Amino acid sequence: SSDVCSSDLADQPPLEASTEVVLPLREDVDGAALLADFVAEAPELLLALPALQRIAVDGRVVERSERVLPSGLEELTIGGRRWWCSGDAGLRWLASIDQDGEVRPLGEDVLRAPTRTDEELSLPALLIVDVALQPDRRRVLPGTSLAHAAQAYPALVSALPPEQRTRLVPLPGFPRSAVDAELREGMLEALRGARWLPAAEGADVAPRAAKVLDVASAALVALLADVIPGLLAAELSAPTHSAALVALSVPRLGLSAVADALSGIQRDPSWWRQLYEALDPIVVDRRAAQELAALPVPLVDGRTVLGPRSAVIADVALTVPGVRVVHPEAAHPLLLRLGAVGAGAGE
């Protein structure tokens, strides 16, 4: 500016720097407060501008470090805060990580392109993307699509620890801007079609092909893994995952749906007893018992019938004409609770 004297301009930069920019303060500016603002802004700049590694302000230093995780994600540590990042310099999705290594979904924030804009977002992860902006660089240029950013989102989610992945599903809510609405819809659509939900059989499954039990039972899920295609791991039946699975339109299977899925399958009598053992702690009221009214029951003569009410649990393995005697290797007290009749030799 015109008020900078020539002697100031003649000074050389410090030895460790190639360039020095001198900005004299106006008399009404609080220098200490300005420096504090610079320190507060340093982590944001290091996050948005990957070429920057270190910012020093009045003796206080904020640094950026990176390392590649076994999952393939890049871990960024900036000023004591950690992020897990997927993507490249032109498009990055970042998940915030707490001190215990747990993913913590974000809330109200703004789009970065690459520095902060005025486009308000309500996403669980941070988006930094090269996108066309208006001349003031505060808003996305009208007509600009962010579909490519939404399509890249599952790469971040699928690389997280399986039990933490649903934390980054955008939950229902009012969008904070048109950009927010486009991103939320696109992210959900991309997540529904990608394979990232942990399935009971081990491999990940897409939400469009997934189903989840309405009750959290590891024993029951293990038995049904090869019976119900796309069945999710038992951990995902827990209430903490419910909102995310609803947002993804994943069907929840109650006991009646389980009974229907079991209809027509062939298994050894001992397998059926394991099934009844897994169901036993779940059947706690009349409604649950009614939902299992069509539960298959193997008989001693080799047939399988639908519904315990027509079956008899005998003390001895007898084949009695006209009587549906439960196979002794499948007999379980649950069947009596569901309407089967117990019979000794006399009966």
Coordinates of C-alpha atoms in Angstrom, one line a residue:
S1 CA 0.0 0.0 0.0
S2 CA 1.0 3.6 -0.4
D3 CA 1.8 4.0 3.4
V4 CA 4.5 1.4 3.4
C5 CA 7.9 3.0 3.4
S6 CA 10.6 2.0 1.0
S7 CA 12.9 0.8 3.8
D8 CA 10.3 -1.8 4.8
L9 CA 10.2 -3.1 1.2
A10 CA 14.0 -3.3 1.1
D11 CA 14.2 -5.7 4.0
Q12 CA 15.0 -9.2 3.1
P13 CA 12.8 -12.2 4.0
P14 CA 14.0 -14.5 6.9
L15 CA 16.7 -17.0 5.9
E16 CA 14.3 -19.9 6.0
A17 CA 11.7 -18.3 3.7
S18 CA 11.8 -17.4 0.0
T19 CA 9.0 -14.8 0.3
E20 CA 7.7 -12.5 3.0
V21 CA 4.5 -10.6 2.9
V22 CA 4.3 -7.6 5.2
L23 CA 0.8 -6.3 6.1
P24 CA 0.9 -3.3 8.4
L25 CA -2.0 -3.1 10.8
R26 CA -4.4 -0.2 11.0
E27 CA -4.5 1.6 14.3
D28 CA -8.0 0.3 15.1
V29 CA -7.0 -3.4 14.8
D30 CA -6.3 -5.5 17.9
G31 CA -3.1 -7.3 16.9
A32 CA -3.4 -10.0 19.6
A33 CA -7.0 -10.8 18.7
L34 CA -6.0 -11.0 15.0
L35 CA -3.2 -13.4 15.8
A36 CA -5.6 -15.5 17.8
D37 CA -8.0 -15.6 14.9
F38 CA -5.1 -16.7 12.6
V39 CA -4.3 -19.6 15.0
A40 CA -7.9 -20.7 15.1
E41 CA -8.1 -20.6 11.3
A42 CA -4.9 -22.5 10.7
P43 CA -6.3 -26.1 11.0
E44 CA -9.0 -25.2 8.5
L45 CA -6.4 -24.0 6.0
L46 CA -4.3 -27.1 6.5
L47 CA -7.3 -29.3 5.9
A48 CA -8.4 -27.5 2.8
L49 CA -5.0 -27.0 1.2
P50 CA -3.0 -30.2 1.1
A51 CA 0.2 -28.4 -0.1
L52 CA 0.4 -26.7 3.2
Q53 CA 2.2 -28.7 5.9
R54 CA 2.8 -26.2 8.7
I55 CA 1.6 -22.8 9.8
A56 CA 3.4 -20.8 12.5
V57 CA 1.7 -17.8 14.2
D58 CA 3.5 -15.8 16.8
G59 CA 5.4 -18.8 18.1
R60 CA 2.5 -21.1 17.9
V61 CA 2.8 -23.9 15.4
V62 CA 0.0 -26.0 13.7
E63 CA 1.2 -28.9 11.6
R64 CA -0.4 -31.5 9.3
S65 CA 0.7 -35.1 9.1
E66 CA -0.5 -37.9 6.9
R67 CA -0.3 -41.7 7.0
V68 CA -2.0 -44.5 5.0
L69 CA -4.1 -46.9 7.0
P70 CA -4.5 -50.6 6.3
S71 CA -8.0 -49.9 5.1
G72 CA -6.6 -47.7 2.3
L73 CA -7.9 -44.5 3.9
E74 CA -5.5 -41.7 4.6
E75 CA -5.4 -40.5 8.2
L76 CA -4.8 -36.7 8.6
T77 CA -3.8 -35.3 11.9
I78 CA -4.1 -31.5 12.2
G79 CA -3.7 -29.6 15.4
G80 CA -4.7 -32.6 17.5
R81 CA -7.7 -33.5 15.4
R82 CA -7.9 -36.6 13.3
W83 CA -9.7 -37.3 10.0
W84 CA -10.0 -40.4 7.8
C85 CA -10.0 -39.4 4.2
S86 CA -10.9 -41.0 0.8
G87 CA -10.5 -39.5 -2.6
D88 CA -7.8 -37.2 -4.2
A89 CA -7.0 -33.6 -4.3
G90 CA -10.0 -32.7 -6.4
L91 CA -12.6 -34.6 -4.4
R92 CA -12.2 -35.7 -0.8
W93 CA -14.6 -37.1 1.8
L94 CA -13.5 -36.9 5.4
A95 CA -14.8 -38.6 8.5
S96 CA -14.0 -37.0 11.9
I97 CA -12.3 -39.4 14.3
D98 CA -12.3 -38.9 18.1
Q99 CA -9.4 -39.7 20.5
D100 CA -10.6 -43.3 20.9
G101 CA -10.5 -43.9 17.2
E102 CA -14.3 -43.8 16.8
V103 CA -16.1 -42.2 13.9
R104 CA -18.1 -39.1 15.0
P105 CA -20.7 -37.9 12.4
L106 CA -20.7 -34.2 11.8
G107 CA -23.8 -32.0 11.9
E108 CA -24.2 -28.5 10.6
D109 CA -21.3 -27.4 8.4
V110 CA -20.6 -25.9 5.0
L111 CA -19.2 -27.0 1.6
R112 CA -15.5 -26.5 1.0
A113 CA -14.3 -25.8 -2.5
P114 CA -11.6 -26.1 -1.3
T115 CA -11.9 -23.4 1.4
R116 CA -15.2 -22.7 3.2
T117 CA -18.2 -21.4 1.1
D118 CA -21.6 -20.2 2.2
E119 CA -23.3 -23.4 1.0
E120 CA -24.8 -24.9 4.2
L121 CA -24.7 -28.6 4.7
S122 CA -26.1 -31.2 7.2
L123 CA -24.0 -34.2 6.3
P124 CA -22.3 -36.7 8.6
A125 CA -18.9 -36.3 6.7
L126 CA -16.9 -33.4 5.4
L127 CA -16.8 -32.7 1.6
I128 CA -13.9 -30.8 0.0
V129 CA -14.4 -30.6 -3.8
D130 CA -13.2 -28.6 -6.8
V131 CA -16.5 -27.2 -8.1
A132 CA -17.5 -24.2 -10.1
L133 CA -18.3 -21.3 -7.9
Q134 CA -19.9 -17.9 -8.4
P135 CA -17.4 -15.0 -8.8
D136 CA -17.5 -14.2 -5.0
R137 CA -16.6 -17.9 -4.3
R138 CA -19.4 -18.1 -1.8
R139 CA -22.0 -20.1 -3.7
V140 CA -22.0 -23.0 -6.2
L141 CA -22.6 -21.8 -9.7
P142 CA -26.2 -22.5 -10.7
G143 CA -26.6 -25.6 -12.7
T144 CA -23.5 -27.2 -11.4
S145 CA -24.0 -30.9 -10.4
L146 CA -22.4 -32.6 -7.4
A147 CA -23.5 -36.1 -8.5
H148 CA -19.9 -37.2 -8.9
A149 CA -19.2 -36.3 -5.2
A150 CA -22.2 -38.3 -4.0
Q151 CA -21.1 -41.3 -6.1
A152 CA -17.7 -41.3 -4.5
Y153 CA -19.1 -41.3 -0.9
P154 CA -19.4 -45.2 -0.5
A155 CA -15.7 -45.5 -0.9
L156 CA -15.3 -43.7 2.5
V157 CA -18.1 -45.6 4.2
S158 CA -17.0 -49.1 3.1
A159 CA -13.5 -48.6 4.4
L160 CA -14.6 -47.9 7.9
P161 CA -14.7 -50.5 10.6
P162 CA -17.9 -52.5 9.9
E163 CA -19.7 -51.7 13.2
Q164 CA -19.2 -47.9 12.6
R165 CA -20.3 -47.7 8.9
T166 CA -23.9 -46.8 9.5
R167 CA -22.8 -43.7 11.5
L168 CA -22.1 -42.0 8.2
V169 CA -25.5 -42.6 6.7
P170 CA -27.3 -39.3 6.1
L171 CA -30.4 -39.4 8.3
P172 CA -33.8 -37.9 7.4
G173 CA -34.1 -34.2 8.0
F174 CA -34.7 -30.8 6.4
P175 CA -31.9 -29.9 4.0
R176 CA -30.1 -26.6 4.8
S177 CA -29.6 -25.6 1.1
A178 CA -30.3 -26.8 -2.4
V179 CA -26.7 -28.2 -2.5
D180 CA -27.4 -30.1 0.7
A181 CA -30.6 -31.6 -0.7
E182 CA -28.8 -32.8 -3.8
L183 CA -25.9 -34.3 -1.9
R184 CA -28.1 -36.0 0.7
E185 CA -30.3 -37.6 -2.0
G186 CA -27.3 -38.6 -4.1
M187 CA -25.4 -40.0 -1.2
L188 CA -28.3 -42.2 -0.1
E189 CA -28.8 -43.5 -3.7
A190 CA -25.1 -44.3 -4.0
L191 CA -25.1 -46.1 -0.6
R192 CA -28.1 -48.2 -1.5
G193 CA -26.4 -49.6 -4.6
A194 CA -22.9 -50.2 -3.1
R195 CA -21.8 -53.3 -1.2
W196 CA -20.8 -52.1 2.2
L197 CA -23.2 -53.4 4.8
P198 CA -21.7 -56.4 6.8
A199 CA -23.7 -59.5 5.9
A200 CA -24.2 -62.6 8.1
E201 CA -22.4 -64.8 5.7
G202 CA -19.3 -62.6 5.8
A203 CA -19.2 -60.7 2.5
D204 CA -20.6 -57.1 2.3
V205 CA -24.0 -56.6 0.7
A206 CA -25.7 -53.6 -0.8
P207 CA -28.7 -52.2 1.1
R208 CA -31.0 -52.8 -1.9
A209 CA -30.4 -56.6 -1.4
A210 CA -30.2 -56.6 2.4
K211 CA -32.6 -57.6 5.2
V212 CA -32.1 -57.2 8.9
L213 CA -33.7 -59.2 11.7
D214 CA -36.0 -57.2 14.0
V215 CA -34.3 -58.9 17.0
A216 CA -30.6 -58.9 17.9
S217 CA -29.7 -62.6 18.2
A218 CA -26.3 -63.8 17.0
A219 CA -27.4 -67.5 17.3
L220 CA -30.5 -67.0 15.2
V221 CA -28.6 -65.0 12.5
A222 CA -26.0 -67.7 12.3
L223 CA -28.6 -70.3 11.6
L224 CA -30.5 -68.2 9.1
A225 CA -27.5 -66.9 7.2
D226 CA -27.9 -69.4 4.3
V227 CA -31.7 -69.3 4.5
I228 CA -32.4 -65.6 4.0
P229 CA -30.4 -64.0 1.2
G230 CA -28.8 -60.7 2.1
L231 CA -29.3 -61.2 5.9
L232 CA -27.2 -58.6 7.8
A233 CA -24.9 -59.4 10.6
A234 CA -26.5 -59.7 14.0
E235 CA -24.9 -56.5 15.3
L236 CA -26.9 -54.4 12.8
S237 CA -30.2 -55.5 14.5
A238 CA -29.2 -53.3 17.5
P239 CA -31.3 -50.1 17.9
T240 CA -28.2 -47.9 17.3
H241 CA -28.4 -48.9 13.6
S242 CA -32.1 -48.6 13.1
A243 CA -32.4 -45.0 11.9
A244 CA -29.6 -45.5 9.3
L245 CA -31.2 -48.8 8.0
V246 CA -34.6 -47.1 7.7
A247 CA -33.0 -44.3 5.7
L248 CA -31.5 -46.9 3.4
S249 CA -34.9 -48.7 3.0
V250 CA -33.6 -52.0 4.4
P251 CA -36.5 -54.3 5.3
R252 CA -36.8 -55.4 8.9
L253 CA -37.9 -59.0 9.4
G254 CA -40.1 -59.9 12.3
L255 CA -40.8 -63.4 13.6
S256 CA -43.6 -64.0 11.1
A257 CA -41.3 -63.2 8.2
V258 CA -38.7 -65.6 9.7
A259 CA -41.4 -68.4 9.9
D260 CA -42.3 -67.7 6.2
A261 CA -38.7 -67.9 5.1
L262 CA -38.3 -71.2 6.8
S263 CA -41.2 -72.7 5.0
G264 CA -40.2 -75.4 2.6
I265 CA -36.5 -75.7 3.5
Q266 CA -35.0 -79.1 4.4
R267 CA -32.7 -79.4 7.4
D268 CA -31.8 -82.2 9.9
P269 CA -34.0 -82.5 13.0
S270 CA -31.0 -81.4 15.2
W271 CA -30.8 -78.1 13.1
W272 CA -34.4 -77.4 13.9
R273 CA -33.8 -77.9 17.6
Q274 CA -31.0 -75.4 17.4
L275 CA -33.4 -73.0 15.7
Y276 CA -36.0 -73.4 18.5
E277 CA -33.3 -72.9 21.1
A278 CA -32.3 -69.6 19.4
L279 CA -35.9 -68.5 19.2
D280 CA -36.8 -69.5 22.8
P281 CA -35.5 -66.3 24.5
I282 CA -37.2 -64.1 21.9
V283 CA -40.7 -65.5 22.3
V284 CA -41.6 -63.5 25.4
D285 CA -45.3 -62.7 24.8
R286 CA -48.5 -63.9 23.1
R287 CA -47.8 -61.7 20.0
A288 CA -44.5 -63.3 19.4
A289 CA -46.1 -66.8 19.7
Q290 CA -48.8 -65.8 17.2
E291 CA -46.1 -64.7 14.7
L292 CA -44.6 -68.2 14.9
A293 CA -47.9 -70.0 14.4
A294 CA -46.6 -71.3 11.0
L295 CA -43.1 -72.3 12.3
P296 CA -42.1 -75.6 10.5
V297 CA -41.8 -78.7 12.7
P298 CA -40.0 -81.9 11.5
L299 CA -41.9 -85.2 12.3
V300 CA -40.6 -88.6 13.2
D301 CA -41.9 -90.0 9.9
G302 CA -39.7 -87.7 7.9
R303 CA -42.3 -85.1 7.0
T304 CA -42.2 -81.4 8.0
V305 CA -45.5 -79.6 9.0
L306 CA -46.3 -76.0 9.4
G307 CA -47.3 -75.0 12.9
P308 CA -46.6 -76.6 16.3
R309 CA -50.3 -76.7 17.2
S310 CA -50.9 -79.8 15.2
A311 CA -47.9 -81.6 16.6
V312 CA -47.3 -84.0 19.5
I313 CA -44.1 -84.3 21.5
A314 CA -44.0 -87.9 22.7
D315 CA -41.7 -89.4 25.3
V316 CA -40.8 -92.1 22.9
A317 CA -40.2 -92.1 19.1
L318 CA -43.5 -93.6 17.9
T319 CA -45.0 -93.5 14.5
V320 CA -48.8 -93.4 15.1
P321 CA -51.2 -93.2 12.1
G322 CA -52.9 -89.9 12.0
V323 CA -50.8 -88.4 14.8
R324 CA -48.0 -85.8 13.9
V325 CA -45.3 -86.8 16.3
V326 CA -42.3 -84.4 16.5
H327 CA -38.9 -86.0 15.7
P328 CA -37.2 -86.6 19.1
E329 CA -34.0 -84.8 18.0
A330 CA -36.0 -81.7 17.2
A331 CA -38.2 -81.7 20.3
H332 CA -37.8 -78.5 22.4
P333 CA -39.9 -76.8 25.2
L334 CA -40.5 -73.9 22.9
L335 CA -42.8 -76.0 20.8
L336 CA -45.0 -76.7 23.8
R337 CA -45.2 -72.9 24.4
L338 CA -46.3 -72.5 20.8
G339 CA -49.2 -75.0 21.1
A340 CA -47.7 -78.5 20.6
V341 CA -49.1 -81.2 22.9
G342 CA -46.9 -83.3 25.2
A343 CA -47.8 -87.0 25.4
G344 CA -46.3 -89.9 27.3
A345 CA -46.8 -93.6 26.5
G346 CA -50.2 -93.6 28.1
E347 CA -51.6 -90.8 26.0

